[in-house]
Structures are given as C-alpha cells and as structure tokens.
Coordinates of C-alpha atoms (C1' of nucleotides) in Angstrom, one line a residue:
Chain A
X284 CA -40.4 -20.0 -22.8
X285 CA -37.0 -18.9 -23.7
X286 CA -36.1 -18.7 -20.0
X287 CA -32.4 -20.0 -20.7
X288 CA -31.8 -17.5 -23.6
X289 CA -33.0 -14.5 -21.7
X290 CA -30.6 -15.4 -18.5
X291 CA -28.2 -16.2 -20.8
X292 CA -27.5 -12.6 -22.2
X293 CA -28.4 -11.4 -19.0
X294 CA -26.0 -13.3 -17.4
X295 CA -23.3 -12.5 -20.1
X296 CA -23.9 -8.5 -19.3
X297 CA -23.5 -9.2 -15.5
X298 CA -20.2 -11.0 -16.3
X299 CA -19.2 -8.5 -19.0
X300 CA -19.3 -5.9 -16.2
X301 CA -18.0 -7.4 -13.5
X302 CA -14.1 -7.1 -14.3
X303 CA -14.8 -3.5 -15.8
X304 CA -16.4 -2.0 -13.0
X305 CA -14.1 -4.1 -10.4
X306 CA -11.7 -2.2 -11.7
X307 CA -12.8 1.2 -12.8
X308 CA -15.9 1.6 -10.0
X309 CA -19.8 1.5 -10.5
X310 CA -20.4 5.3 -11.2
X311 CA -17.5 6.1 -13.1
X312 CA -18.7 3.2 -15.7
X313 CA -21.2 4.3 -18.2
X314 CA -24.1 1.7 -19.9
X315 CA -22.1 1.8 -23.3
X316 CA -19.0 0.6 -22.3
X317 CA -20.2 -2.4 -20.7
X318 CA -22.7 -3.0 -23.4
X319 CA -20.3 -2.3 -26.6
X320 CA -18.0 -4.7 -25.0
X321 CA -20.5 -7.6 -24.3
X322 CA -21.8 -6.9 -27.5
X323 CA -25.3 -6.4 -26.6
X324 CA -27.6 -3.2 -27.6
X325 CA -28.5 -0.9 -25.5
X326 CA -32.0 -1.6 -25.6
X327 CA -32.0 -5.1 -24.5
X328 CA -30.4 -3.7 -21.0
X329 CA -33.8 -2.0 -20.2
X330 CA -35.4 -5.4 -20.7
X331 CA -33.3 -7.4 -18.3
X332 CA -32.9 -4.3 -15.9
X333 CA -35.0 -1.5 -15.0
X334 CA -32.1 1.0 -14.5
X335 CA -28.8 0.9 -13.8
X336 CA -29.2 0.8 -10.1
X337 CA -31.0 -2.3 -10.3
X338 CA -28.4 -3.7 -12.2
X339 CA -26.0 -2.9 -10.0
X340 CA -28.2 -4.5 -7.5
X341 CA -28.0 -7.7 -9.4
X342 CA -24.4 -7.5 -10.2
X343 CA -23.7 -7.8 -6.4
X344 CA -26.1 -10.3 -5.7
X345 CA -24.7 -12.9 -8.1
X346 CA -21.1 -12.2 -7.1
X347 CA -21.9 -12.8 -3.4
X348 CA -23.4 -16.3 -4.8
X349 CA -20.6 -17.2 -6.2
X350 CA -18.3 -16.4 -3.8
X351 CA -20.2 -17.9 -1.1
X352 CA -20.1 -20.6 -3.5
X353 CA -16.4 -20.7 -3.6
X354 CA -15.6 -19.7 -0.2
X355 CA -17.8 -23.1 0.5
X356 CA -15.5 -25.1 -1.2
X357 CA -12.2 -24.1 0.8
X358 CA -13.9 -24.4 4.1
X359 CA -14.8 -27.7 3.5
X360 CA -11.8 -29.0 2.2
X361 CA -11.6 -32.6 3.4
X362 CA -8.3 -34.0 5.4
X363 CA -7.9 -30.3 7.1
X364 CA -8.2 -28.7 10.3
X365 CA -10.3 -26.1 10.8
X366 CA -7.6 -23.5 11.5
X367 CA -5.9 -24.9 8.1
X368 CA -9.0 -24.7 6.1
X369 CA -9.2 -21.0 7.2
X370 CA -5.6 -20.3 6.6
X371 CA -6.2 -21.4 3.2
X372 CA -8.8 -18.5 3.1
X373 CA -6.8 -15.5 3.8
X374 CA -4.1 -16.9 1.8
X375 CA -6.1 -16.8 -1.2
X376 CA -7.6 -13.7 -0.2
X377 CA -4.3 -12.3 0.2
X378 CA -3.3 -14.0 -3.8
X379 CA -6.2 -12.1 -5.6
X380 CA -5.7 -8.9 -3.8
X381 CA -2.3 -8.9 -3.9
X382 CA -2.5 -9.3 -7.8
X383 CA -2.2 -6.1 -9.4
X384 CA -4.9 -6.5 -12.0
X385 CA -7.8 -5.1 -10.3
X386 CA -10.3 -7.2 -12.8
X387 CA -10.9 -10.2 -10.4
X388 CA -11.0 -8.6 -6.9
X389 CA -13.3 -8.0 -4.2
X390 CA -16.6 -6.1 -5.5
X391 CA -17.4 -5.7 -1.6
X392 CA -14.4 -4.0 -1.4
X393 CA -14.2 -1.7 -4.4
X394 CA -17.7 -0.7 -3.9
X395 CA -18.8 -0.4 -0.7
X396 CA -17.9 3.1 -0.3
X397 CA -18.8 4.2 -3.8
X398 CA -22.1 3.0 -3.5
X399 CA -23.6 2.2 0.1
X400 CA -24.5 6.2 0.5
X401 CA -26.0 6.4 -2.8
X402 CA -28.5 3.5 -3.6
X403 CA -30.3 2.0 -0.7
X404 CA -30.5 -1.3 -2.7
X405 CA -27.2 -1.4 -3.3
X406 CA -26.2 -1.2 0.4
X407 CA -28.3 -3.7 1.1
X408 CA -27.0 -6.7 -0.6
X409 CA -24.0 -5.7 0.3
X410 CA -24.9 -5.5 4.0
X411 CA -26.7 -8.8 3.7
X412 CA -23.7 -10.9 1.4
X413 CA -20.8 -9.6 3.8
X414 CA -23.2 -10.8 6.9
X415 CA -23.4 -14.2 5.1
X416 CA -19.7 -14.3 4.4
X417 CA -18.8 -13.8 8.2
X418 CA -21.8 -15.8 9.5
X419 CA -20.1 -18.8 7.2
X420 CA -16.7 -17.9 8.9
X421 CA -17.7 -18.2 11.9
X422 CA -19.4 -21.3 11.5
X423 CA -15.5 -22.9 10.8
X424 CA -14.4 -21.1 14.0
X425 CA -16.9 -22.8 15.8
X426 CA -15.0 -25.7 14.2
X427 CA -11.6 -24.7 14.7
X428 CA -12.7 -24.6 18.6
X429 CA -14.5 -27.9 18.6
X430 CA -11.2 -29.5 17.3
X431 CA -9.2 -27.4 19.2
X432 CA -7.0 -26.4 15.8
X433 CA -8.1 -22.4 17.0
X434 CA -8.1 -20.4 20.0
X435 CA -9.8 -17.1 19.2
X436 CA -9.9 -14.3 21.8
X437 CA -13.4 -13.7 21.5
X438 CA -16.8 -15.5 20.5
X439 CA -16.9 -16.9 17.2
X440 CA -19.2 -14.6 15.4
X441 CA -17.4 -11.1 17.1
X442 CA -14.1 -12.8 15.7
X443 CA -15.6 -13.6 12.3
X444 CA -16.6 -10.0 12.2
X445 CA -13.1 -8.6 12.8
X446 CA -11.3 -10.4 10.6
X447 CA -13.1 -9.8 7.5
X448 CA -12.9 -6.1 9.0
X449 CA -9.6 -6.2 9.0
X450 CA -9.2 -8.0 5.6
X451 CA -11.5 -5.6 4.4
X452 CA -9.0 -2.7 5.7
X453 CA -5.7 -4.6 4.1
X454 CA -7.1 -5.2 0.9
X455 CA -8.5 -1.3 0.7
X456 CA -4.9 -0.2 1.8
X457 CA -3.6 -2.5 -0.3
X458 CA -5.3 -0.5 -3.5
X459 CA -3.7 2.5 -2.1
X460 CA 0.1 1.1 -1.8
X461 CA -0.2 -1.5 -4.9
X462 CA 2.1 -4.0 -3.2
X463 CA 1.2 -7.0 -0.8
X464 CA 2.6 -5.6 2.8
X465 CA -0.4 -4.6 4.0
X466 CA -2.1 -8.4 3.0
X467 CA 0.7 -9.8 4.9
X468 CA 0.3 -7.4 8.1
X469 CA -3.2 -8.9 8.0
X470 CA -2.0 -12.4 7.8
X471 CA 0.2 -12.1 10.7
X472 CA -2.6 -10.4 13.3
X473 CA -5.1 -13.0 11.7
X474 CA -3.0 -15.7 13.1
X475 CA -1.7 -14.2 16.1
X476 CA -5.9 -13.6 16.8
X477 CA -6.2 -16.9 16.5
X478 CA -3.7 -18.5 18.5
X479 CA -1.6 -20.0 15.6
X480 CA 1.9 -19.4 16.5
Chain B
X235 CA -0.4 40.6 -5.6
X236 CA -3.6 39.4 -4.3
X237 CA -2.2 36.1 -3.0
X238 CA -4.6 35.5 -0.1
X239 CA -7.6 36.4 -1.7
X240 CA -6.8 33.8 -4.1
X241 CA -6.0 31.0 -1.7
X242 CA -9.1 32.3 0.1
X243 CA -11.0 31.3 -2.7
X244 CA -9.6 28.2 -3.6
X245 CA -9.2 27.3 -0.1
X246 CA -13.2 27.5 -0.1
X247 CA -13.5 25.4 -2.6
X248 CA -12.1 22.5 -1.4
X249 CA -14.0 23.3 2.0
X250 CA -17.6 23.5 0.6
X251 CA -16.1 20.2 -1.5
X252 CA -15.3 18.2 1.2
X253 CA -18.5 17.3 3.1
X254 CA -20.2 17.1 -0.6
X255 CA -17.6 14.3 -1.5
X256 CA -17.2 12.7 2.0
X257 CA -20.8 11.8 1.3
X258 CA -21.0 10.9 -2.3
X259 CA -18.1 10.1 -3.6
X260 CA -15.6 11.8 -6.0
X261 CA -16.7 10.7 -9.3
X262 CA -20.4 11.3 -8.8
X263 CA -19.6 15.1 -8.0
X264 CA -19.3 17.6 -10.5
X265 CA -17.6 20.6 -10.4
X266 CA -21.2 22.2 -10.8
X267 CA -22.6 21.2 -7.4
X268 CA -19.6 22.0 -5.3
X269 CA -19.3 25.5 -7.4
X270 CA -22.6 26.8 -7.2
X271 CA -22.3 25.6 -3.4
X272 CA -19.6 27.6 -3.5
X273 CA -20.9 30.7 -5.0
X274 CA -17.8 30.5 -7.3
X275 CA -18.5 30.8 -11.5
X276 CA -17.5 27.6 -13.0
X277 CA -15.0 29.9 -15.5
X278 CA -13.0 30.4 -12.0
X279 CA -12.3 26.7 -11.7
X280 CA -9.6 26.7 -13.7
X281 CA -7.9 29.0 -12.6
X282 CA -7.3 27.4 -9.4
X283 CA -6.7 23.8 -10.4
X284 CA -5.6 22.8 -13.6
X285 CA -8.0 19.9 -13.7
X286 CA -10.7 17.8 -11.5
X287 CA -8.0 15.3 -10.9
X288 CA -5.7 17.8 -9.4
X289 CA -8.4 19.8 -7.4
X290 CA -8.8 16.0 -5.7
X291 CA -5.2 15.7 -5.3
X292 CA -5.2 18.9 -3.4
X293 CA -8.2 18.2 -1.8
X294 CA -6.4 15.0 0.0
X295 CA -3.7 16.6 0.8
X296 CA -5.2 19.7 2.7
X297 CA -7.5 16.9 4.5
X298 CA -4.7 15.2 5.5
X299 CA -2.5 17.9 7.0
X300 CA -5.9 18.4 9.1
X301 CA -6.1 14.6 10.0
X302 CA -2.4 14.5 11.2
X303 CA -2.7 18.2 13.2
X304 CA -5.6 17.1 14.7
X305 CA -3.9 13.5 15.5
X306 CA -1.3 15.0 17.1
X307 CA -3.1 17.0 19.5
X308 CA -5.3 13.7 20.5
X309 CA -1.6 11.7 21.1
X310 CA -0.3 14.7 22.8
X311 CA -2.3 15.0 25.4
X312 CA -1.0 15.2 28.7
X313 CA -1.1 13.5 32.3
X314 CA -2.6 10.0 30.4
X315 CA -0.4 7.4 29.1
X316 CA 0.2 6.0 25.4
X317 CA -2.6 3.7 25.9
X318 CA -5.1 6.2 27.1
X319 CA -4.6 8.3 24.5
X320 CA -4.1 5.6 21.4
X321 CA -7.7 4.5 22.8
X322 CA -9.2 8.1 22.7
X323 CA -7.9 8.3 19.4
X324 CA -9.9 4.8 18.5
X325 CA -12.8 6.6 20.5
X326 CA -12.8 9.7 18.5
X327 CA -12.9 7.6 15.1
X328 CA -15.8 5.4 16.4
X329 CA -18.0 8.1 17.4
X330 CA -17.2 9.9 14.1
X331 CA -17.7 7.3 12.0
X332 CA -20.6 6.1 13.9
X333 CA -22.6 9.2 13.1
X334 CA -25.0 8.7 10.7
X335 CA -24.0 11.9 8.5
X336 CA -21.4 11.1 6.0
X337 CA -20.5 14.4 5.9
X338 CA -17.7 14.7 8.6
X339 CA -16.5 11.2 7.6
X340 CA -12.8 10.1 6.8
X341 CA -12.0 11.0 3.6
X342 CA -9.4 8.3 3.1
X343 CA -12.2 5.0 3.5
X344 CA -14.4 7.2 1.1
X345 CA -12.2 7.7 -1.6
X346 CA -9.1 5.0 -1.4
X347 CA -11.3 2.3 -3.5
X348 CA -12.9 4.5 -6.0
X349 CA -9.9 6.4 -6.8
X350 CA -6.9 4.7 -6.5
X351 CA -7.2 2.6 -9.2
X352 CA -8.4 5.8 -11.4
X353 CA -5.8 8.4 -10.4
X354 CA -2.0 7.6 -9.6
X355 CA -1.9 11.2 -8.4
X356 CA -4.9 11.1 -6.0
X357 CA -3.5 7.3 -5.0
X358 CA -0.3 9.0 -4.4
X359 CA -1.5 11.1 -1.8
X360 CA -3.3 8.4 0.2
X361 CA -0.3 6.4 0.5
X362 CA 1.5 9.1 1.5
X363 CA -1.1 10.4 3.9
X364 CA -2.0 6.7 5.6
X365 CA 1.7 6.1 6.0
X366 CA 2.5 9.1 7.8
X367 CA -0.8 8.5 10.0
X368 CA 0.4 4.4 10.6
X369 CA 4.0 6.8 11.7
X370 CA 2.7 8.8 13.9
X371 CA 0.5 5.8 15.7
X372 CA 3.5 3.8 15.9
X373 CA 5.2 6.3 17.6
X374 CA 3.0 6.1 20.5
X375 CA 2.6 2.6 20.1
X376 CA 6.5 2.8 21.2
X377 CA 5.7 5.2 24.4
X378 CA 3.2 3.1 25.6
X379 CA 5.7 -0.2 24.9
X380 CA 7.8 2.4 27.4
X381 CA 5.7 3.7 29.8
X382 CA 4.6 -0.2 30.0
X383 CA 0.9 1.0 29.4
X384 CA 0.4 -1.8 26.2
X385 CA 1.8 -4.7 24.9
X386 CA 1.7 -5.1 21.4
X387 CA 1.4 -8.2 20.1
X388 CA 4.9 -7.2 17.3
X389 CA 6.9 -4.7 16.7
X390 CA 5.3 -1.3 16.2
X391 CA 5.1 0.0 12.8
X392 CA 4.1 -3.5 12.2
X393 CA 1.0 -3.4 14.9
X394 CA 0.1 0.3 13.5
X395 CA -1.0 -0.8 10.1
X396 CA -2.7 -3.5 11.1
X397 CA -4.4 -1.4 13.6
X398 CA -5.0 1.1 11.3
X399 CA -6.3 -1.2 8.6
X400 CA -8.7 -2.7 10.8
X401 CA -10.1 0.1 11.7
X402 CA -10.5 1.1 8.0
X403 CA -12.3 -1.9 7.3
X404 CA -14.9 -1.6 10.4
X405 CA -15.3 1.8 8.9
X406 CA -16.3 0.2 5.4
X407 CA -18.3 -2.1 7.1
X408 CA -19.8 0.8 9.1
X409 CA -21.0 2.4 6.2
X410 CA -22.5 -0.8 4.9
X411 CA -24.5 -1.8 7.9
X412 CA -24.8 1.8 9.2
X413 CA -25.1 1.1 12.5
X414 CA -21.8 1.2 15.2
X415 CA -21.6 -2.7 15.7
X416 CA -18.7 -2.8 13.1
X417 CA -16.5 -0.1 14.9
X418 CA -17.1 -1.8 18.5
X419 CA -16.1 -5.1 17.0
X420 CA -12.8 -3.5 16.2
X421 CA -12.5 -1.1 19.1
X422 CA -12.6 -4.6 21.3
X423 CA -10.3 -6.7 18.9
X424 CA -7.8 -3.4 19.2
X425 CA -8.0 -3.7 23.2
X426 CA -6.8 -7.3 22.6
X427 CA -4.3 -6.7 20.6
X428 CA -2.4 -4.3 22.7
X429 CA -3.2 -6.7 25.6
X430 CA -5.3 -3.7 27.2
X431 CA -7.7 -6.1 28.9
Chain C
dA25 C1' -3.7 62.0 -11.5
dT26 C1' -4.2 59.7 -15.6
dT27 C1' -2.8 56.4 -18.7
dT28 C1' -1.2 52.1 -19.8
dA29 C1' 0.5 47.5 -19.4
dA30 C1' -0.1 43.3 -17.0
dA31 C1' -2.2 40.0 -14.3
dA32 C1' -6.1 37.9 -12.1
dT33 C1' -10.5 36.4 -12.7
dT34 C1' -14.9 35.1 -15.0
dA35 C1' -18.4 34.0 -18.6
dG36 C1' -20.1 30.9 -21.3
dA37 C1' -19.5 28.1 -25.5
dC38 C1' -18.1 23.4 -26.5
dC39 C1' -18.6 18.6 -27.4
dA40 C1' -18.3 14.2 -25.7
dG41 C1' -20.7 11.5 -22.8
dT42 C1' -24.6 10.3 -19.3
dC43 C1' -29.0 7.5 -18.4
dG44 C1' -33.1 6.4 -19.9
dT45 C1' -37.1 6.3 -23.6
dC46 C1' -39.3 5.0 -27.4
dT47 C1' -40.7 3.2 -31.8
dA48 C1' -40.1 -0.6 -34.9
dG49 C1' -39.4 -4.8 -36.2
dA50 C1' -37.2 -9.6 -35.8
dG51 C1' -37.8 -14.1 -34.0
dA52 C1' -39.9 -17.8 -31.6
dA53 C1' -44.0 -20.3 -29.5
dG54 C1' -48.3 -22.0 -29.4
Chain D
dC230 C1' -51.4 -16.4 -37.8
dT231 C1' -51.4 -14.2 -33.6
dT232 C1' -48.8 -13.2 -29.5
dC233 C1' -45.1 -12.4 -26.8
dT234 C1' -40.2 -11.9 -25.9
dC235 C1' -36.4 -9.8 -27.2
dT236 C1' -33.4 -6.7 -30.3
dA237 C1' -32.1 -2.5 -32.6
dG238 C1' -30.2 1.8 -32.0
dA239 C1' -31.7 6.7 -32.8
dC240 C1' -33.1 10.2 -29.8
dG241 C1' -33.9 13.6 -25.9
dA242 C1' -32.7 16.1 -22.2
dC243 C1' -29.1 16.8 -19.6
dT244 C1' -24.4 17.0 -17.3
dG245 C1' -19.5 16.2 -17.6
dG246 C1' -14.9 18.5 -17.7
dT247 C1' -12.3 21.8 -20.4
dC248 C1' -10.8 25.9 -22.8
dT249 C1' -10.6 30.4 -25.0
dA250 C1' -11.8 34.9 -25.2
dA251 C1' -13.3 38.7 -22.7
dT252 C1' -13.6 41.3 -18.6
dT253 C1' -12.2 43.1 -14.4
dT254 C1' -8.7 44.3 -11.1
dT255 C1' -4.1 45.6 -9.9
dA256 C1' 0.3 47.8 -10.4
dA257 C1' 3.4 50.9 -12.8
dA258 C1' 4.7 54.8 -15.3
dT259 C1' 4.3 59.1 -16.9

DNA sequence: ATTTAAAATTAGACCAGTCGTCTAGAGAAG
DNA sequence: CTTCTCTAGACGACTGGTCTAATTTTAAAT
C-alpha cells in the first residue's frame, strides 16, 4: 500500500488551495487553477475527491486540525496566566488578519458566508470546527477564573461564544476597510469583557 | 426621454437580484438566473450596467440607502429612549437574521468576504455603507449617554463598531449553525456592554 | 401627417471557462 | 504476470460575462 504517496499528493492539492481560495473564495476558484498550480492533472483530483464539494469539505476539515493544533499551543503556553495566554490569542489573531495578504487568513471567515447556504457538508464542518474552537476557549476561561487572571461577565462557554463572534465580525470588517482598526476595536472590548483593565 | 421606464427596469433588476444573491452569493449567480427571473433579455443587461461588477456595486449601494432609511426610522422613534430603541434595532436584526430564509438577509455579512477581496469597487461601497451605519449608531449611542439611558463602556464611535462587528460575526455564525443561539449570545453580551442590565 | 434622424433597447453569437467523465496506460505490489 | 492504484489529459455538455449588430421606440422636421 502506497498509503503515504496517495496522502501525499492529496495533501499537497489541499495545501495548494488553501492560500488561493483564502484569498480569492471557494466558488469563484475553478479545479484548473488550483491543479495547474500544484502541478497535478486533473484526473488524479477525481481519485482523491469525489467532487469539488467534497473537497471543499476536506479542505476545511484539515484546516480546523491544524488550527486547533496551533491554537493548542498558545493556550498552553507554560509560565502564563490564563488571561495572558488568551491575550496572546487575539493578538495573533489580530497579526494575521491585520496582514494585507489574504493568503494565510481565516478560512472560517472567508467562507462561511460563501458556502454555508450552498453545500450542507460544507456548513457542517464549519459549524462543528468553530464549536471546537470556542469549546477550547472556554476551557482557558474556565482557567482564567480558577486563577483569578479573568473576570468575564458571563459563563464561560456564552463568553467563548461572543468573542470569537465578535472576532469573527472584526476580522470580516476588517476585509472590508483593509486596515487594522477594526482588529483593535475588538481587542479593546475583548479586554474590557474580560475584566483586564 | 424615457428616463423612468428605464430606471424602472433596471431598478427591477437589482430587486429580483437581491433575495437571489442574499441567498447564494454573488459569484455563484449569473446574470442568466436573475434575468430570466426578471423577465429581462440578457441583450438588455448591458445596457443598464456596464459590467457584473458594476451591477453589484449598484446593487450595494441601493441596499444600503434602504438599510440606513429604514435605520433611521427604528432610532427615530418616539416617546422611548436611546437605549430602547438601539435594543429594538438589535431586536429587528436578530429576528431577521434568525429566519431561516436567506433571502431577506443582510446583504453586507453575505457579500463583505466573498467580495471584497475580488472587487475594490464593490469593497468600496461596504466600507462606505458600514461606516455610515457604525455613524448613525453612534449617534444614539451619544443620546442615550445623554438621556442617561446606557453607559458605554468608551467613547461612542468606538463602542458602535465594535457593536456593530459583533453583531456581524453572530450573524456569520448564525448562518453557520442556523439556529438563533449565535445572535442571543450577542444580543446579551451588547446589553452588558452598554451596562443595560 | 409623413418622413427622417436619433436614441433606447434587444437578440443572439461568441469564446473562454466550468465541473465532471472517461478511456488508456504507467507504475508498483504481491 | 496479474492486479490494483494512480496518472494523463482530451472531451462533453454546459454556463459564464461580454459585445456588436439589428431592431424597436421616440422625437423632430418638414
């Protein structure tokens, strides 16, 4: 079995695509673009994928692994509060989106709207990573309260929710505006929600 | 000249457009569905816009001289303070974007990811839009910071965008999970934050 | 009232591009 | 030497936005 090779070039069309339809949108992005430029034929993408739905379907599901992955590593960061550890979140948060290179931001928030009302499968990994995303926040501000670092006005898991809402919101505006003001707006009502100043 | 015929017509259009694209999305509409909905010959086209791009341009901007008329009447209303009727307004976008139908949606959360990074014109006209809404909802932030009816947590302008971007990511959300829990979230975080509780 | 010039509107051709299929064969594994 | 995975890319059926040429409508002038 040549299971390495086959998720290899599978793998290497998922991460071919991912900076081209970060920046450029799932439907607006045809099969040959992404396969030209990962140098793959077209009929090898019918082997890996069924159709290009399914694809998408895949595309989001390894992203929210690795971010999950990553967002792991921050909120564990030994030698730091809870509330610091989170901090360091939206300030990264706020770093990529603010970038103006649209290539390495968030696919939850680039496609949601595209693609939640037109492929069922779509919406639902993205429904299930963003729900894993604030579950794992609110996990550190169940942290934050235990150490007393935080003081949020609301149960852990409602205030999870609302701040990725509201990041959510910032980084969308901040698409519209192309400058960092409304990442920063976000940064100042994350801390003033939860009791840092 | 037959001037009103022919913004009759191309004011249909963009009205048999809108509820097409509020529910799927800009680029995965072609001018063929929304024209034959229509009942207008695809040869006409052209002779109202000069191009897709510029038919969504307009299309923005006609939807948001709507939002903002229809905005005004909501924090116009009389005999209820600034807070009553900033948390109408938050009321009205709930149950509208609670609905399951896409249709009557907000146009800006549809479109702002998909496009802005495609058109500068159509991006144009969301910032420009979404800042004169954030305006106008810091203007009655500042009432109700007079008539004593909220206490924002900072200055006014500063509280409307994050207000407003909050809400434009439960909205996101919204459409992700499809169900209202995202928009309550926010609708309780917004009480908070103009101490309404 | 009839003709004519001009403008508004439409029909449909156009080609590049879409997704997905399909047949053929290359390459590796057992 | 057979079997199976994977590659190759032409192909079909269709849709995309755009444009030019023709038609219809309008207004003006005789």
């Amino acid at each position: 079995m040549k299971l390495s090779a086959t998720s290899n070039v599978r793998q290497h069309i998922l991460d071919t695509a991912k900076p081209i339809i970060s920046s450029k949108g799932f439907v607006a992005v045809g099969l040959n673009e992404i396969l030209q430029t990962a140098g793959v034929p077209k009929g090898s993408f019918y082997h890996y994928f069924k159709s290009k739905e399914a694809f998408g379907e895949a595309l989001l599901e390894t992203y929210f692994a690795d971010y999950l992955l990553q967002l792991e590593t921050v909120l564990t960061q030994p030698g730091a509060s809870a509330a610091q550890r989170l901090m360091r979140y939206w300030q990264y948060w706020l770093d990529i989106e603010a970038d103006c290179d649209p290539k390495g931001k968030c696919l939850a928030v680039k496609l949601a709207a595209e693609v939640s009302d037109l492929s069922e499968g779509m919406r639902k990994v993205l429904e299930q990573g963003t729900g894993a995303i604030i579950a794992r926040l609110a996990q550190t501000l169940e942290q934050g309260v235990a150490d007393d670092s935080l003081r949020p006005w609301t149960e852990s898991s409602e205030a999870a929710t609302s701040l990725y809402q509201l990041w959510m919101g910032a980084s969308l505006r901040a698409k519209i505006t192309r400058d960092r003001k409304p990442l920063e707006s976000a940064l100042l009502a994350t801390k003033r929600m939860l009791g840092l100043d």
